[in-house]
Amino acid sequence: MNITPEQIDLWRTMPSENQHLEFKEAKNQFDSRKLYRYCVALANEEGGFLVLGIADKPPRPVVGSNAFLNTVATASKIFTAVGFRVEVIEVNHPDGRVVVLQIPSRPKGTAYHYDGAYLMRSGEELIPMSEDQLRKIFAEGQPSWLEQVALQGLSAQDVVQFLDTQSFFELLNQPYPTEQSGVLERLLAERLVQQSDTGYAILNIGALLLAKSLHTFEGIGRKAARVVVYSGESKMDTLSDLTGGKGYAVGFRGLVQYVMGRLPQNEVIEDAIRKEVKLVPEVVIRELLANALIHQDFELTGTSPMVEVYADRVEISNPGEPIVPVDRFIDGYQSRNERLADLMRRFGICEEKSSGIDRVIEAAEFLQLPAPDFLVEHQRTVAVIYGAKDFKLMDRSDRVRACYQHCVLQWVLRRKMTNQTLRERFGLSERSGSRISQIISIAVEQGIIKNDPGAPDSRKYARYIPAWA
């Protein structure tokens, strides 16, 4: 590629560095080992350009670089160090010498390393890639876990015996075929089952969704959801521990009902009538359970979706770290397992247009519950839903988290958060306006929300939007 001064100036106008472009000043020199590490990291991120002699902060002036004066020798040293060719280009810009390293993408299914470290960029740092990321790279071009065969060499009768085909057609709102061949034709059309010269094969996705018993299929039984109930607010005393047996789709309704039946009940007075209500509403349990089943990382072994019921909260978790940042759960959506999500949507278990988290937040606000918390642990994503708690008992993090989630929800609904909307979210009177202002100020200071630039210049009429909006 011919790199011109005009191309350099075009790169300089970009709002920020990105996955394929990195700037470094390197006025006098640039550490060779650091150079090799950047080449590996950029190659692992599908290639790009490392540009030396330009300040990495806007407005990115050309400062010139005396690093790597012999570009041919530098290219040779890079190849010896990292094992792939990098083109080193010298550009005579009017404001100074610029060195551009054009780094190719790694081959499909391969990750590069330097001194044993498979590197990637994270902000200004170079860090080792996670096991999760490496597994995905090495599996490129191979069938995903869901598309692999769970059981093969089966007859048509075996398939009907192992899968709950009756529920399958009920979930699709379709009449059950009068002939067994019609059942197999639909399963084949949905790519839940394959046919070969040796008979039928049930794919993992078919077993996972429709199995009469997940434990019939080796390696899939461990994917069954587990529900653990504790007597208090810690794991000290376990009341029950049950692992599901049916496929996700055919057993989903039963799983939701089982969890709801194990939730603690709180006594409330409404319209002068005393009544019992569940710790958490069913819509929240349903949405978060569907999320945990659909968005888990099936490549991880020895772990499964879990529901843990405590006296004051419910924690629903799934294997794998999220592919959408937790602070974008409400407005963002990207399915880890698109075909599974599509089938679950058609079964009426989840929605296609969003992750359902917005419905969870809406329910929490309507019932004035504490804001749910979304956590990323080691190879695991956890959603924590709290039971009712008076505003006075909420700590600072509870209130600020609720403020941020309310702000994002308003944004999703094409509205703007105000002191009044947040006050109503907490169920407080107008006299509490100053306390709400304090919460908003903290959220602004933390950089998670900001003033709406289109709002009137008045504290009384101030509106707020998410910081990333």
Coordinates of C-alpha atoms in Angstrom, one line a residue:
M1 CA 0.0 0.0 0.0
N2 CA 1.3 3.4 -0.9
I3 CA 1.1 5.7 2.2
T4 CA 1.1 9.4 1.3
P5 CA 1.2 12.5 3.5
E6 CA -2.4 13.0 2.6
Q7 CA -3.3 9.6 4.0
I8 CA -1.4 10.5 7.2
D9 CA -3.4 13.7 7.6
L10 CA -6.7 11.8 7.0
W11 CA -5.8 9.3 9.8
R12 CA -5.0 12.3 12.1
T13 CA -8.6 13.7 11.7
M14 CA -10.2 10.5 12.9
P15 CA -12.0 11.0 16.3
S16 CA -10.0 8.3 18.0
E17 CA -7.7 5.4 17.6
N18 CA -9.5 2.2 16.7
Q19 CA -9.0 -1.5 16.3
H20 CA -6.9 -1.1 13.2
L21 CA -5.0 2.1 13.9
E22 CA -2.5 3.1 16.7
F23 CA -0.4 6.3 17.0
K24 CA 2.9 6.7 18.9
E25 CA 5.1 9.7 19.2
A26 CA 8.5 7.9 19.2
K27 CA 10.4 11.1 18.5
N28 CA 13.8 9.6 19.0
Q29 CA 13.4 5.9 19.3
F30 CA 10.9 3.1 20.0
D31 CA 11.7 0.0 22.0
S32 CA 12.0 -3.0 19.7
R33 CA 10.4 -5.5 22.1
K34 CA 7.4 -3.1 22.4
L35 CA 7.3 -2.9 18.7
Y36 CA 7.1 -6.7 18.3
R37 CA 4.4 -6.9 20.9
Y38 CA 2.3 -4.3 19.1
C39 CA 2.7 -6.1 15.8
V40 CA 1.4 -9.3 17.4
A41 CA -1.5 -7.5 19.1
L42 CA -2.7 -5.7 16.0
A43 CA -2.3 -8.9 13.9
N44 CA -4.5 -10.7 16.4
E45 CA -7.1 -7.9 16.0
E46 CA -7.3 -8.5 12.2
G47 CA -4.4 -6.3 11.3
G48 CA -3.9 -2.5 11.0
F49 CA -1.4 0.3 11.1
L50 CA 1.0 1.4 13.8
V51 CA 2.0 5.0 13.0
L52 CA 5.2 6.4 14.6
G53 CA 6.0 10.2 14.7
I54 CA 2.5 11.4 15.6
A55 CA 1.2 12.4 19.0
D56 CA -1.5 10.0 20.1
K57 CA -3.7 12.7 21.7
P58 CA -5.9 15.1 19.6
P59 CA -5.2 17.2 17.6
R60 CA -2.4 14.7 16.9
P61 CA 0.4 16.9 15.5
V62 CA 3.1 15.3 13.4
V63 CA 6.2 15.4 15.7
G64 CA 8.5 13.4 13.5
S65 CA 10.4 10.2 14.4
N66 CA 14.0 9.1 14.2
A67 CA 13.1 5.5 15.1
F68 CA 14.0 2.7 12.8
L69 CA 16.0 4.6 10.2
N70 CA 16.8 1.4 8.3
T71 CA 13.3 0.2 7.4
V72 CA 14.5 -2.8 5.4
A73 CA 16.5 -4.1 8.4
T74 CA 13.6 -3.3 10.7
A75 CA 11.2 -5.4 8.6
S76 CA 13.7 -8.3 8.7
K77 CA 14.1 -8.1 12.5
I78 CA 10.3 -8.1 13.0
F79 CA 9.9 -11.2 10.8
T80 CA 12.6 -13.0 12.8
A81 CA 11.0 -12.0 16.1
V82 CA 7.3 -12.7 15.4
G83 CA 7.2 -15.0 12.4
F84 CA 5.2 -13.0 10.0
R85 CA 6.0 -10.2 7.6
V86 CA 5.3 -6.5 8.4
E87 CA 5.8 -3.8 5.8
V88 CA 7.7 -0.8 7.2
I89 CA 7.1 2.4 5.3
E90 CA 8.8 5.7 5.6
V91 CA 6.7 8.8 4.8
N92 CA 8.2 12.2 4.3
H93 CA 5.5 14.4 5.7
P94 CA 5.9 18.2 5.5
D95 CA 6.0 18.4 9.3
G96 CA 8.4 15.5 9.8
R97 CA 9.3 11.9 9.2
V98 CA 6.6 9.4 9.8
V99 CA 7.1 5.6 10.0
V100 CA 4.1 3.4 9.2
L101 CA 4.0 -0.3 10.0
Q102 CA 1.4 -2.1 7.9
I103 CA 0.5 -5.2 10.0
P104 CA -1.4 -8.1 8.3
S105 CA -4.3 -10.0 10.0
R106 CA -3.6 -13.3 11.6
P107 CA -4.8 -16.4 9.5
K108 CA -8.2 -17.7 10.4
G109 CA -8.1 -20.1 13.3
T110 CA -4.6 -18.9 14.3
A111 CA -3.5 -16.5 17.1
Y112 CA 0.0 -15.0 17.2
H113 CA 2.1 -14.8 20.3
Y114 CA 5.4 -13.2 21.4
D115 CA 7.4 -14.9 24.1
G116 CA 4.5 -17.2 24.8
A117 CA 1.9 -14.3 25.3
Y118 CA -1.1 -14.1 23.0
L119 CA -1.5 -10.3 23.0
M120 CA -4.3 -7.9 22.4
R121 CA -4.8 -4.2 23.1
S122 CA -6.9 -2.8 26.0
G123 CA -6.8 1.0 25.9
E124 CA -3.2 2.0 26.1
E125 CA -2.1 -1.4 27.4
L126 CA -1.1 -4.7 25.8
I127 CA -2.7 -7.6 27.7
P128 CA -2.8 -11.4 27.2
M129 CA -5.9 -12.6 25.4
S130 CA -8.4 -14.5 27.7
E131 CA -8.9 -18.3 27.4
D132 CA -12.4 -17.5 26.1
Q133 CA -11.1 -15.3 23.2
L134 CA -8.4 -17.9 22.3
R135 CA -10.9 -20.7 22.2
K136 CA -13.1 -18.7 19.7
I137 CA -10.1 -18.0 17.5
F138 CA -8.9 -21.6 17.4
A139 CA -12.5 -22.8 16.7
E140 CA -12.9 -20.5 13.7
G141 CA -14.1 -22.4 10.7
Q142 CA -15.2 -25.4 12.8
P143 CA -18.9 -26.1 13.7
S144 CA -19.9 -24.4 16.9
W145 CA -20.8 -26.5 19.9
L146 CA -24.5 -26.1 19.2
E147 CA -24.0 -27.5 15.6
Q148 CA -22.1 -30.6 16.7
V149 CA -23.6 -34.1 16.9
A150 CA -25.0 -35.1 20.2
L151 CA -26.2 -38.7 19.3
Q152 CA -26.0 -40.4 15.9
G153 CA -26.9 -43.7 14.2
L154 CA -30.5 -43.3 15.3
S155 CA -33.7 -44.6 13.8
A156 CA -36.7 -42.3 13.3
Q157 CA -38.4 -43.9 16.3
D158 CA -35.2 -43.2 18.4
V159 CA -35.4 -39.5 17.6
V160 CA -39.1 -39.3 18.6
Q161 CA -38.3 -41.3 21.8
F162 CA -35.4 -39.0 22.8
L163 CA -37.0 -35.6 21.9
D164 CA -40.3 -34.1 23.1
T165 CA -41.6 -33.6 19.6
Q166 CA -45.2 -33.0 20.9
S167 CA -44.1 -30.0 22.8
F168 CA -42.0 -28.8 19.9
F169 CA -45.0 -28.5 17.7
E170 CA -47.1 -26.9 20.5
L171 CA -44.4 -24.3 21.0
L172 CA -44.5 -23.5 17.3
N173 CA -48.4 -23.4 17.4
Q174 CA -48.4 -26.0 14.7
P175 CA -50.6 -29.2 14.5
Y176 CA -48.8 -32.4 15.2
P177 CA -48.2 -34.3 12.0
T178 CA -50.3 -37.5 11.5
E179 CA -47.2 -39.3 10.1
Q180 CA -43.9 -39.8 11.8
S181 CA -42.2 -38.8 8.6
G182 CA -43.8 -35.3 8.9
V183 CA -42.2 -34.9 12.4
L184 CA -38.8 -35.8 11.1
E185 CA -39.2 -33.5 8.1
R186 CA -39.8 -30.5 10.3
L187 CA -36.9 -31.4 12.6
L188 CA -34.6 -31.7 9.6
A189 CA -35.9 -28.4 8.2
E190 CA -35.1 -26.7 11.5
R191 CA -31.6 -28.3 11.4
L192 CA -32.1 -29.8 14.8
V193 CA -31.6 -33.3 13.3
Q194 CA -29.4 -34.5 10.5
Q195 CA -29.8 -37.6 8.2
S196 CA -27.0 -39.7 6.8
D197 CA -26.4 -43.2 5.4
T198 CA -26.1 -44.5 9.0
G199 CA -29.4 -43.0 10.1
Y200 CA -30.4 -39.9 12.0
A201 CA -28.2 -37.7 14.2
I202 CA -29.5 -35.3 16.9
L203 CA -27.4 -32.1 17.0
N204 CA -26.5 -30.5 20.3
I205 CA -29.0 -27.6 19.7
G206 CA -31.8 -30.1 19.1
A207 CA -31.0 -32.0 22.3
L208 CA -30.5 -28.9 24.3
L209 CA -33.9 -27.5 23.4
L210 CA -36.1 -30.6 23.1
A211 CA -34.6 -33.4 25.1
K212 CA -37.0 -35.3 27.3
S213 CA -34.0 -35.9 29.5
L214 CA -30.8 -33.9 28.9
H215 CA -28.8 -36.7 30.7
T216 CA -29.5 -39.0 27.8
F217 CA -26.9 -37.1 25.9
E218 CA -23.3 -37.3 27.0
G219 CA -21.8 -33.8 27.6
I220 CA -25.2 -32.1 27.6
G221 CA -26.6 -33.1 30.9
R222 CA -24.1 -30.7 32.6
K223 CA -25.7 -27.8 30.7
A224 CA -29.0 -28.3 32.6
A225 CA -30.0 -25.3 34.8
R226 CA -29.4 -25.7 38.5
V227 CA -31.6 -24.1 41.2
V228 CA -30.2 -23.7 44.8
V229 CA -32.3 -22.3 47.6
Y230 CA -30.6 -20.9 50.8
S231 CA -32.4 -20.2 54.1
G232 CA -30.7 -16.8 54.7
E233 CA -28.7 -14.2 53.0
S234 CA -25.5 -16.3 52.6
K235 CA -24.6 -19.8 51.3
M236 CA -24.2 -21.2 54.9
D237 CA -27.5 -23.2 55.0
T238 CA -28.9 -24.8 51.8
L239 CA -32.5 -25.7 51.8
S240 CA -32.6 -27.4 48.4
D241 CA -30.4 -28.0 45.4
L242 CA -32.1 -29.3 42.2
T243 CA -30.8 -29.7 38.6
G244 CA -33.3 -29.6 35.7
G245 CA -33.7 -32.5 33.4
K246 CA -35.7 -31.3 30.4
G247 CA -34.5 -29.4 27.3
Y248 CA -34.5 -25.6 27.6
A249 CA -37.5 -25.0 25.4
V250 CA -39.8 -27.9 26.5
G251 CA -38.8 -27.3 30.2
F252 CA -38.7 -23.6 30.4
R253 CA -42.2 -23.0 31.8
G254 CA -41.7 -25.6 34.4
L255 CA -38.3 -24.1 35.4
V256 CA -39.9 -20.6 35.8
Q257 CA -42.7 -22.1 37.9
Y258 CA -40.3 -24.1 40.1
V259 CA -38.2 -21.0 40.8
M260 CA -41.3 -18.9 41.6
G261 CA -42.4 -21.6 44.0
R262 CA -39.1 -21.4 45.9
L263 CA -39.0 -17.6 46.3
P264 CA -39.6 -16.1 49.8
Q265 CA -42.8 -14.2 50.3
N266 CA -43.2 -10.8 51.8
E267 CA -46.2 -9.5 53.6
V268 CA -47.6 -6.1 52.3
I269 CA -50.6 -4.0 53.0
E270 CA -52.4 -2.7 49.9
D271 CA -55.8 -0.9 50.1
A272 CA -56.0 -1.8 53.8
I273 CA -55.7 -5.5 52.8
R274 CA -52.8 -7.6 54.0
K275 CA -51.5 -10.0 51.4
E276 CA -48.4 -12.1 50.5
V277 CA -46.2 -11.2 47.5
K278 CA -43.2 -12.9 46.0
L279 CA -39.7 -11.5 46.6
V280 CA -39.3 -10.9 42.8
P281 CA -42.0 -10.7 40.1
E282 CA -42.3 -13.5 37.6
V283 CA -41.6 -11.3 34.6
V284 CA -38.1 -10.6 36.0
I285 CA -37.4 -14.2 36.6
R286 CA -38.6 -15.2 33.2
E287 CA -36.6 -12.6 31.3
L288 CA -33.3 -13.2 33.2
L289 CA -33.7 -17.0 33.0
A290 CA -34.2 -16.8 29.2
N291 CA -31.1 -14.5 29.0
A292 CA -28.9 -16.9 31.0
L293 CA -29.9 -19.9 28.9
I294 CA -29.5 -18.2 25.5
H295 CA -26.3 -16.1 26.1
Q296 CA -24.2 -18.6 27.9
D297 CA -20.8 -19.7 26.4
F298 CA -21.3 -23.4 25.5
E299 CA -17.6 -23.9 24.9
L300 CA -17.0 -23.8 28.7
T301 CA -17.2 -27.1 30.3
G302 CA -18.0 -28.2 33.9
T303 CA -20.4 -25.3 34.5
S304 CA -24.1 -24.5 33.9
P305 CA -26.7 -21.8 34.3
M306 CA -27.6 -21.3 37.9
V307 CA -30.4 -19.7 40.0
E308 CA -29.5 -19.0 43.6
V309 CA -32.4 -17.9 45.8
Y310 CA -31.5 -16.1 49.0
A311 CA -33.8 -14.5 51.7
D312 CA -33.3 -11.0 50.2
R313 CA -32.3 -11.5 46.6
V314 CA -32.1 -13.9 43.6
E315 CA -28.9 -14.4 41.6
I316 CA -29.2 -15.8 38.1
S317 CA -25.9 -16.5 36.3
N318 CA -24.6 -18.2 33.2
P319 CA -21.2 -19.5 32.0
G320 CA -19.1 -17.0 30.0
E321 CA -18.3 -13.3 30.2
P322 CA -20.8 -11.0 28.3
I323 CA -20.0 -9.9 24.8
V324 CA -21.9 -6.6 25.5
P325 CA -20.5 -4.4 28.3
V326 CA -22.7 -4.6 31.4
D327 CA -23.4 -0.8 31.3
R328 CA -25.0 -1.3 27.9
F329 CA -27.2 -4.3 28.8
I330 CA -30.3 -2.1 28.7
D331 CA -29.9 -0.5 25.3
G332 CA -27.6 -3.0 23.6
Y333 CA -28.1 -6.4 22.1
Q334 CA -25.9 -8.9 20.5
S335 CA -26.6 -12.6 20.8
R336 CA -23.7 -15.0 21.5
N337 CA -25.8 -17.8 20.0
E338 CA -27.9 -16.4 17.2
R339 CA -29.7 -19.6 16.0
L340 CA -30.6 -20.6 19.5
A341 CA -31.9 -17.1 20.2
D342 CA -34.0 -17.2 17.0
L343 CA -35.6 -20.6 17.9
M344 CA -36.3 -19.5 21.5
R345 CA -38.0 -16.4 20.1
R346 CA -40.2 -18.4 17.8
F347 CA -41.1 -20.6 20.7
G348 CA -42.3 -17.5 22.5
I349 CA -39.6 -17.7 25.2
C350 CA -37.7 -14.5 24.4
E351 CA -37.9 -11.5 22.2
E352 CA -35.8 -10.8 19.1
K353 CA -35.6 -7.1 19.3
S354 CA -33.8 -6.8 22.7
S355 CA -32.2 -8.8 25.5
G356 CA -35.2 -8.3 27.8
I357 CA -33.1 -6.4 30.3
D358 CA -35.2 -3.3 29.6
R359 CA -38.3 -5.2 30.8
V360 CA -36.4 -6.2 33.9
I361 CA -35.5 -2.6 34.7
E362 CA -39.1 -1.4 33.9
A363 CA -40.5 -4.0 36.3
A364 CA -38.0 -3.0 39.1
E365 CA -39.0 0.7 38.6
F366 CA -42.7 0.0 38.5
L367 CA -42.5 -2.0 41.8
Q368 CA -39.9 0.5 43.2
L369 CA -37.4 -2.3 43.9
P370 CA -33.7 -1.7 44.2
A371 CA -31.9 -1.5 40.9
P372 CA -30.7 -4.9 39.6
D373 CA -27.0 -5.4 39.6
F374 CA -25.1 -7.0 36.7
L375 CA -21.7 -8.4 37.5
V376 CA -18.9 -10.0 35.5
E377 CA -17.0 -12.7 37.4
H378 CA -14.4 -15.2 36.2
Q379 CA -15.9 -16.8 33.1
R380 CA -19.4 -16.0 34.4
T381 CA -22.1 -13.3 34.1
V382 CA -24.4 -12.7 37.1
A383 CA -27.6 -10.8 37.4
V384 CA -28.6 -9.9 41.0
I385 CA -32.3 -9.0 41.7
Y386 CA -33.1 -7.6 45.1
G387 CA -36.3 -7.8 47.0
A388 CA -38.2 -4.7 48.2
K389 CA -36.1 -2.2 50.2
D390 CA -37.1 1.2 51.5
F391 CA -35.2 4.1 50.0
K392 CA -33.8 5.0 53.4
L393 CA -32.1 1.5 53.5
M394 CA -30.5 1.8 50.1
D395 CA -26.9 2.6 50.2
R396 CA -25.1 5.1 47.8
S397 CA -24.2 2.5 45.2
D398 CA -27.9 1.3 45.1
R399 CA -29.1 4.8 44.5
V400 CA -26.5 5.7 41.9
R401 CA -27.0 2.4 40.0
A402 CA -30.8 3.1 40.0
C403 CA -30.1 6.6 38.7
Y404 CA -28.0 5.3 35.8
Q405 CA -30.4 2.5 34.8
H406 CA -33.4 4.9 35.0
C407 CA -31.4 7.4 32.7
V408 CA -30.7 4.7 30.2
L409 CA -34.3 3.3 30.3
Q410 CA -35.6 6.8 29.6
W411 CA -33.1 7.1 26.7
V412 CA -34.4 3.8 25.3
L413 CA -37.9 5.1 25.6
R414 CA -36.9 8.3 23.7
R415 CA -37.3 10.4 26.8
K416 CA -34.9 12.2 29.1
M417 CA -34.3 11.8 32.8
T418 CA -35.2 14.7 35.1
N419 CA -35.2 15.2 38.8
Q420 CA -38.9 14.5 38.8
T421 CA -38.7 11.2 36.8
L422 CA -36.0 9.9 39.1
R423 CA -37.9 11.0 42.2
E424 CA -41.0 9.2 40.9
R425 CA -38.9 6.1 40.2
F426 CA -38.0 6.0 43.9
G427 CA -41.6 6.8 45.0
L428 CA -40.6 10.0 46.8
S429 CA -42.5 13.2 47.3
E430 CA -41.6 16.6 46.0
R431 CA -39.9 17.5 49.3
S432 CA -37.1 14.9 48.4
G433 CA -36.0 16.9 45.3
S434 CA -32.7 18.0 46.9
R435 CA -31.8 14.4 47.8
I436 CA -32.5 13.3 44.2
S437 CA -30.3 16.2 43.0
Q438 CA -27.4 14.8 45.2
I439 CA -27.8 11.4 43.6
I440 CA -27.8 12.9 40.1
S441 CA -24.7 15.0 40.9
I442 CA -22.8 11.9 42.1
A443 CA -23.7 10.1 38.9
V444 CA -22.5 13.0 36.8
E445 CA -19.2 13.2 38.8
Q446 CA -18.7 9.5 38.2
G447 CA -19.1 10.1 34.5
I448 CA -21.9 7.7 33.9
I449 CA -24.6 10.3 33.0
K450 CA -24.3 13.9 31.6
N451 CA -26.5 16.9 31.1
D452 CA -28.6 16.9 28.0
P453 CA -26.9 19.5 25.7
G454 CA -30.3 20.3 24.2
A455 CA -32.0 21.1 27.5
P456 CA -32.6 24.7 28.8
D457 CA -29.7 26.2 30.7
S458 CA -31.4 25.9 34.1
R459 CA -31.0 23.5 37.0
K460 CA -34.7 23.5 37.5
Y461 CA -35.4 22.2 34.0
A462 CA -32.2 20.1 33.6
R463 CA -32.4 16.9 31.7
Y464 CA -29.9 14.0 31.7
I465 CA -28.7 11.4 29.2
P466 CA -26.3 8.5 29.5
A467 CA -22.6 9.5 29.2
W468 CA -22.2 7.4 26.1
A469 CA -25.2 8.9 24.3

